[in-house]
Amino acid sequence: MLNIHNGESTAQTARQAPIPGAHLAFREALVAGPTPENLGEDDWRKLRAAHLSSAYGGSWEEAQRDLERLEAALASFHLHDEVVLWFEHDLFCQINLLYLLNWFAARDLGKTRLSLIFIGEFPGKLDFRGLGELNETELASLFESRHEISDAEMRIATAGWKAYCAPDPMELAEFLNKDSSAMPFLKPALRSHLARFPSTRNGLGHIEQRALALVDEGFKKFAELFPRFVQQERVYGFGDSQVYLALRQLSSARAPLLKNGSGRNSTGVLDSGKIRDRAFEITDRGKAVLNGEADFVKLNGIDLWLGGVHLTDDNLWRWDEAKQQLVRQV
């Protein structure tokens, strides 16, 4: 049996729990960086390695090797009688799950059974955020709740992954109008993804808007800001690295909205221990954007991937929060 977990934290706990089989951490963050459609395996790996090394530090070669090891581990599925996917409700998890189900859908499973543990709550956890907060006993208690992946789940996942990777975001908007009830957490998660597109109000995606607002509210030190962000935006499931990168983007832009209050620059591999001490201060321009008096994209231009959509000055889609819809800027 092979258990696939969304991240190393849950995998480590699972290895200490009375859960049968081997445990693989799916160490990717497909919620960020380019995921364009119709790439071959080699081109896909090179593109993802380039993003991971650029965003999180480390060499491109090291990122490439990590992805190759992950792909080899996935390809060993045929050695197991069952593969169990352990995933939860948030956007980070949902995107990785779509990728994996689409990956398995393209292969002959043979005699291997594909199962899923898929939760959005846990008894006694009123503020449940994810599998990573469960201990060994709690995690093991979920094992018998697994179910075999249905044809409906496979169809929804492959269609959802295709829509997420499409160059036109309207394909994802159209996907959200279709029935995906077999995967009940998917629509809320993907709707939150659309809110990551630059706002019609000030050019900030929802993640950047919330992070900037928290700094303005006095949460200047990252160690204080991050738990507040997670509490308010649990639908995204972002780790400290993703939130920190959003702050860094705002501080390193041509017209920065934040300045590094710690007086130090962040270079090299992102380290959770080190970024906890980082602090930020909002600039006058940041306050203007936060209040809708200036526009981040107009100030800085844009070169951003959201799934398969490459946002540039010539291909700019914005999110109209009031109308809850995407609009193309021409």
Coordinates of C-alpha atoms in Angstrom, one line a residue:
M1 CA 0.0 0.0 0.0
L2 CA 1.2 3.5 -0.8
N3 CA -0.2 6.5 1.1
I4 CA 0.3 9.9 -0.6
H5 CA 0.1 13.0 1.7
N6 CA -0.1 16.6 0.8
G7 CA 3.2 17.7 2.4
E8 CA 6.0 16.4 4.6
S9 CA 4.4 17.3 7.9
T10 CA 1.4 15.0 7.5
A11 CA 3.6 12.3 6.0
Q12 CA 6.0 12.4 9.0
T13 CA 3.1 12.0 11.4
A14 CA 1.6 9.2 9.4
R15 CA 4.9 7.3 9.4
Q16 CA 4.7 7.2 13.2
A17 CA 1.0 6.2 13.2
P18 CA -0.4 2.6 13.0
I19 CA -1.3 3.1 9.3
P20 CA -0.2 0.3 6.9
G21 CA 2.0 0.9 3.9
A22 CA 4.6 3.3 2.7
H23 CA 4.2 7.1 3.0
L24 CA 5.0 9.6 0.2
A25 CA 5.0 13.4 0.7
F26 CA 3.7 15.1 -2.4
R27 CA 6.0 18.0 -2.2
E28 CA 4.7 20.4 -4.8
A29 CA 2.8 23.7 -4.6
L30 CA 0.8 23.7 -7.9
V31 CA -1.3 26.5 -6.4
A32 CA 1.5 28.8 -7.3
G33 CA 3.6 29.3 -10.5
P34 CA 2.9 28.3 -14.1
T35 CA 0.8 25.2 -14.9
P36 CA 0.2 25.6 -18.6
E37 CA -1.7 22.9 -20.5
N38 CA -0.4 20.5 -23.0
L39 CA 3.3 20.3 -21.9
G40 CA 5.3 17.1 -22.2
E41 CA 6.7 15.6 -19.1
D42 CA 10.2 17.0 -19.7
D43 CA 9.1 20.5 -20.4
W44 CA 6.7 20.4 -17.5
R45 CA 9.4 19.3 -15.1
K46 CA 11.8 22.0 -16.4
L47 CA 9.2 24.7 -16.0
R48 CA 8.1 23.7 -12.5
A49 CA 11.8 23.4 -11.4
A50 CA 12.5 26.9 -12.7
H51 CA 9.5 28.2 -10.7
L52 CA 10.4 26.3 -7.5
S53 CA 14.0 27.3 -7.5
S54 CA 13.2 31.0 -8.2
A55 CA 10.4 31.2 -5.6
Y56 CA 11.8 29.1 -2.8
G57 CA 15.5 29.3 -3.4
G58 CA 18.0 26.5 -4.2
S59 CA 19.3 25.5 -7.6
W60 CA 17.3 24.6 -10.6
E61 CA 19.2 21.3 -10.8
E62 CA 18.2 20.4 -7.2
A63 CA 14.6 21.3 -7.9
Q64 CA 14.7 19.2 -11.1
R65 CA 16.1 16.2 -9.1
D66 CA 13.4 16.5 -6.5
L67 CA 10.7 16.5 -9.1
E68 CA 12.3 13.5 -10.8
R69 CA 12.3 11.6 -7.5
L70 CA 8.7 12.5 -6.9
E71 CA 7.7 11.3 -10.4
A72 CA 9.6 8.0 -9.9
A73 CA 7.8 7.5 -6.6
L74 CA 4.4 8.1 -8.2
A75 CA 5.3 5.8 -11.1
S76 CA 5.8 2.9 -8.6
F77 CA 2.1 2.8 -7.9
H78 CA 1.8 -0.5 -9.8
L79 CA 3.9 -2.2 -7.1
H80 CA 1.1 -1.6 -4.6
D81 CA -2.3 -3.1 -4.3
E82 CA -3.8 0.2 -3.1
V83 CA -2.9 3.9 -3.3
V84 CA -4.5 6.1 -0.7
L85 CA -4.6 9.9 -1.3
W86 CA -4.9 12.0 1.9
F87 CA -6.3 15.4 1.1
E88 CA -8.4 18.2 2.7
H89 CA -10.7 21.0 1.8
D90 CA -8.4 24.0 1.0
L91 CA -7.3 25.4 -2.3
F92 CA -3.6 24.3 -1.9
C93 CA -4.8 20.7 -1.3
Q94 CA -7.5 20.8 -4.0
I95 CA -5.1 21.8 -6.8
N96 CA -2.6 19.1 -5.9
L97 CA -5.4 16.6 -5.7
L98 CA -6.7 17.6 -9.2
Y99 CA -3.2 17.1 -10.6
L100 CA -2.8 13.7 -9.0
L101 CA -6.2 12.4 -10.1
N102 CA -5.6 13.7 -13.6
W103 CA -2.2 11.9 -13.5
F104 CA -3.7 8.6 -12.5
A105 CA -6.6 8.9 -14.9
A106 CA -4.1 8.9 -17.8
R107 CA -2.6 5.6 -16.7
D108 CA -3.7 2.0 -16.6
L109 CA -4.1 1.2 -12.9
G110 CA -4.2 -2.5 -13.5
K111 CA -5.0 -4.2 -10.2
T112 CA -4.1 -1.2 -8.1
R113 CA -7.1 0.3 -6.2
L114 CA -7.1 4.1 -5.9
S115 CA -8.7 5.4 -2.7
L116 CA -9.3 8.8 -1.1
I117 CA -9.5 10.3 2.3
F118 CA -11.0 13.7 1.8
I119 CA -12.1 15.8 4.8
G120 CA -13.0 19.3 5.8
E121 CA -13.6 18.8 9.5
F122 CA -12.5 16.6 12.4
P123 CA -14.4 15.7 15.6
G124 CA -13.3 18.0 18.5
K125 CA -11.5 20.4 16.2
L126 CA -13.8 23.4 16.0
D127 CA -11.2 25.4 13.9
F128 CA -10.0 22.5 11.8
R129 CA -7.4 23.7 9.3
G130 CA -5.9 20.5 7.9
L131 CA -4.5 17.0 8.4
G132 CA -1.1 18.5 9.5
E133 CA -2.6 19.4 12.9
L134 CA -3.7 15.9 13.7
N135 CA -1.6 13.5 15.9
E136 CA -0.8 9.9 15.1
T137 CA -3.9 8.5 16.7
E138 CA -6.2 11.1 15.1
L139 CA -4.7 10.5 11.7
A140 CA -4.9 6.7 12.0
S141 CA -8.6 7.0 12.9
L142 CA -9.3 8.3 9.4
F143 CA -7.9 5.3 7.6
E144 CA -11.1 3.2 7.6
S145 CA -13.0 6.2 6.2
R146 CA -11.2 6.0 2.8
H147 CA -13.3 5.3 -0.2
E148 CA -12.5 4.1 -3.7
I149 CA -12.3 6.9 -6.2
S150 CA -15.5 7.0 -8.3
D151 CA -15.8 7.5 -12.0
A152 CA -17.6 10.8 -11.2
E153 CA -14.7 12.0 -9.1
M154 CA -12.2 11.1 -11.8
R155 CA -14.3 13.0 -14.5
I156 CA -14.6 16.1 -12.3
A157 CA -10.9 16.1 -11.4
T158 CA -9.7 15.8 -15.0
A159 CA -12.1 18.5 -16.1
G160 CA -11.2 20.7 -13.2
W161 CA -7.4 20.3 -13.8
K162 CA -7.9 21.1 -17.5
A163 CA -9.9 24.2 -16.6
Y164 CA -7.3 25.3 -14.1
C165 CA -4.5 24.9 -16.6
A166 CA -6.3 26.6 -19.5
P167 CA -4.8 29.9 -20.8
D168 CA -8.3 31.5 -20.7
P169 CA -9.6 31.8 -17.2
M170 CA -13.2 31.8 -18.4
E171 CA -12.8 28.0 -18.8
L172 CA -12.4 27.8 -15.1
A173 CA -15.4 30.2 -14.5
E174 CA -17.5 28.0 -16.8
F175 CA -16.3 24.8 -15.0
L176 CA -17.7 26.3 -11.8
N177 CA -21.1 26.4 -13.3
K178 CA -21.2 22.7 -13.8
D179 CA -22.0 19.9 -11.3
S180 CA -19.1 19.0 -9.1
S181 CA -21.0 17.7 -6.1
A182 CA -19.0 14.5 -6.0
M183 CA -16.1 16.7 -4.9
P184 CA -17.9 19.0 -2.4
F185 CA -14.9 21.1 -1.4
L186 CA -13.8 21.9 -5.0
K187 CA -16.1 24.8 -5.9
P188 CA -15.4 26.9 -2.8
A189 CA -11.7 26.4 -3.3
L190 CA -11.7 27.3 -7.0
R191 CA -13.9 30.4 -6.4
S192 CA -11.2 31.6 -3.9
H193 CA -8.7 31.1 -6.7
L194 CA -10.5 33.5 -9.0
A195 CA -10.3 36.1 -6.2
R196 CA -6.5 35.9 -6.6
F197 CA -6.8 37.8 -9.9
P198 CA -6.0 41.5 -9.7
S199 CA -8.9 43.4 -8.3
T200 CA -10.7 45.9 -10.5
R201 CA -10.6 48.2 -7.4
N202 CA -6.8 48.4 -6.8
G203 CA -4.9 45.8 -8.8
L204 CA -4.3 43.5 -5.9
G205 CA -5.2 39.8 -5.7
H206 CA -7.1 38.8 -2.5
I207 CA -4.0 37.2 -0.9
E208 CA -1.9 40.4 -1.4
Q209 CA -4.9 42.6 -0.3
R210 CA -5.3 40.7 2.9
A211 CA -1.6 40.6 3.7
L212 CA -1.2 44.3 3.1
A213 CA -4.3 45.0 5.3
L214 CA -2.8 43.0 8.1
V215 CA 0.4 45.0 8.0
D216 CA -1.6 48.2 8.1
E217 CA -3.6 46.9 11.1
G218 CA -0.3 46.5 13.0
F219 CA 0.7 42.9 12.3
K220 CA 4.1 44.0 11.1
K221 CA 6.2 41.0 12.2
F222 CA 5.7 37.9 10.1
A223 CA 5.4 35.7 13.2
E224 CA 2.3 37.7 14.2
L225 CA 0.9 38.2 10.7
F226 CA 1.0 34.6 9.4
P227 CA -1.3 33.0 12.1
R228 CA -3.7 35.9 11.7
F229 CA -3.8 35.3 7.9
V230 CA -4.4 31.6 8.3
Q231 CA -7.2 32.2 10.7
Q232 CA -8.9 34.6 8.3
E233 CA -8.2 32.8 5.0
R234 CA -8.2 29.1 5.8
V235 CA -9.8 28.3 2.4
Y236 CA -6.4 28.9 0.8
G237 CA -4.4 26.5 2.9
F238 CA -1.3 28.5 2.3
G239 CA 1.9 27.8 4.3
D240 CA 4.2 30.4 5.6
S241 CA 6.3 30.4 2.4
Q242 CA 3.4 31.3 0.2
V243 CA 2.2 34.1 2.5
Y244 CA 5.8 35.4 2.9
L245 CA 6.3 35.4 -0.9
A246 CA 3.2 37.6 -1.3
L247 CA 4.6 40.1 1.1
R248 CA 8.0 40.0 -0.6
Q249 CA 6.3 40.7 -3.9
L250 CA 4.7 43.8 -2.5
S251 CA 8.0 45.0 -1.1
S252 CA 10.2 44.2 -4.1
A253 CA 8.0 45.7 -6.8
R254 CA 9.1 48.7 -8.8
A255 CA 6.7 50.8 -6.8
P256 CA 6.7 49.0 -3.5
L257 CA 3.8 49.0 -1.2
L258 CA 5.8 47.6 1.7
K259 CA 9.3 48.1 3.1
N260 CA 11.3 45.6 5.0
G261 CA 11.0 46.9 8.5
S262 CA 13.7 44.4 9.7
G263 CA 16.3 46.2 7.6
R264 CA 17.4 42.9 6.1
N265 CA 16.9 41.4 2.7
S266 CA 15.7 37.9 2.1
T267 CA 18.0 35.8 -0.1
G268 CA 18.7 32.1 -0.5
V269 CA 16.5 29.2 0.4
L270 CA 13.4 30.2 2.3
D271 CA 13.7 29.1 5.9
S272 CA 10.6 29.1 8.1
G273 CA 12.7 29.9 11.2
K274 CA 14.3 32.9 9.6
I275 CA 11.3 34.4 7.9
R276 CA 9.4 34.5 11.2
D277 CA 11.6 37.4 12.3
R278 CA 11.0 39.4 9.2
A279 CA 9.0 42.6 9.6
F280 CA 7.3 44.9 7.1
E281 CA 6.0 48.5 7.2
I282 CA 3.4 49.9 4.8
T283 CA 4.4 52.8 2.6
D284 CA 2.3 55.8 1.7
R285 CA 1.8 54.2 -1.7
G286 CA 0.7 51.0 0.0
K287 CA -1.9 52.9 1.9
A288 CA -3.1 54.6 -1.3
V289 CA -3.5 51.2 -3.0
L290 CA -5.1 49.7 0.1
N291 CA -7.7 52.5 0.0
G292 CA -8.4 52.1 -3.7
E293 CA -6.8 55.4 -4.5
A294 CA -4.0 53.8 -6.7
D295 CA -3.7 50.6 -8.7
F296 CA -0.8 48.1 -8.1
V297 CA -0.9 46.9 -11.7
K298 CA -0.8 50.4 -13.2
L299 CA 2.1 51.3 -10.9
N300 CA 4.1 48.1 -11.6
G301 CA 2.9 46.3 -14.6
I302 CA 2.2 42.6 -14.3
D303 CA 3.9 39.3 -15.2
L304 CA 2.1 36.6 -13.2
W305 CA 1.0 33.1 -13.6
L306 CA -2.2 31.9 -12.0
G307 CA -2.6 28.3 -13.0
G308 CA -2.5 28.2 -16.8
V309 CA -3.2 31.9 -17.2
H310 CA -0.2 34.1 -17.9
L311 CA -1.2 37.6 -16.8
T312 CA 0.7 40.4 -18.6
D313 CA 0.0 44.0 -19.5
D314 CA -1.3 42.7 -22.8
N315 CA -3.3 39.8 -21.3
L316 CA -4.9 41.2 -18.2
W317 CA -7.9 39.7 -16.4
R318 CA -9.3 41.3 -13.3
W319 CA -11.6 40.2 -10.5
D320 CA -14.7 42.3 -9.9
E321 CA -15.5 41.5 -6.3
A322 CA -18.9 43.2 -6.3
K323 CA -20.1 41.2 -9.3
Q324 CA -18.1 38.1 -8.4
Q325 CA -16.8 37.7 -11.9
L326 CA -13.7 38.0 -14.0
V327 CA -13.5 40.8 -16.5
R328 CA -10.9 41.3 -19.2
Q329 CA -9.2 44.6 -19.3
V330 CA -8.8 46.0 -22.9

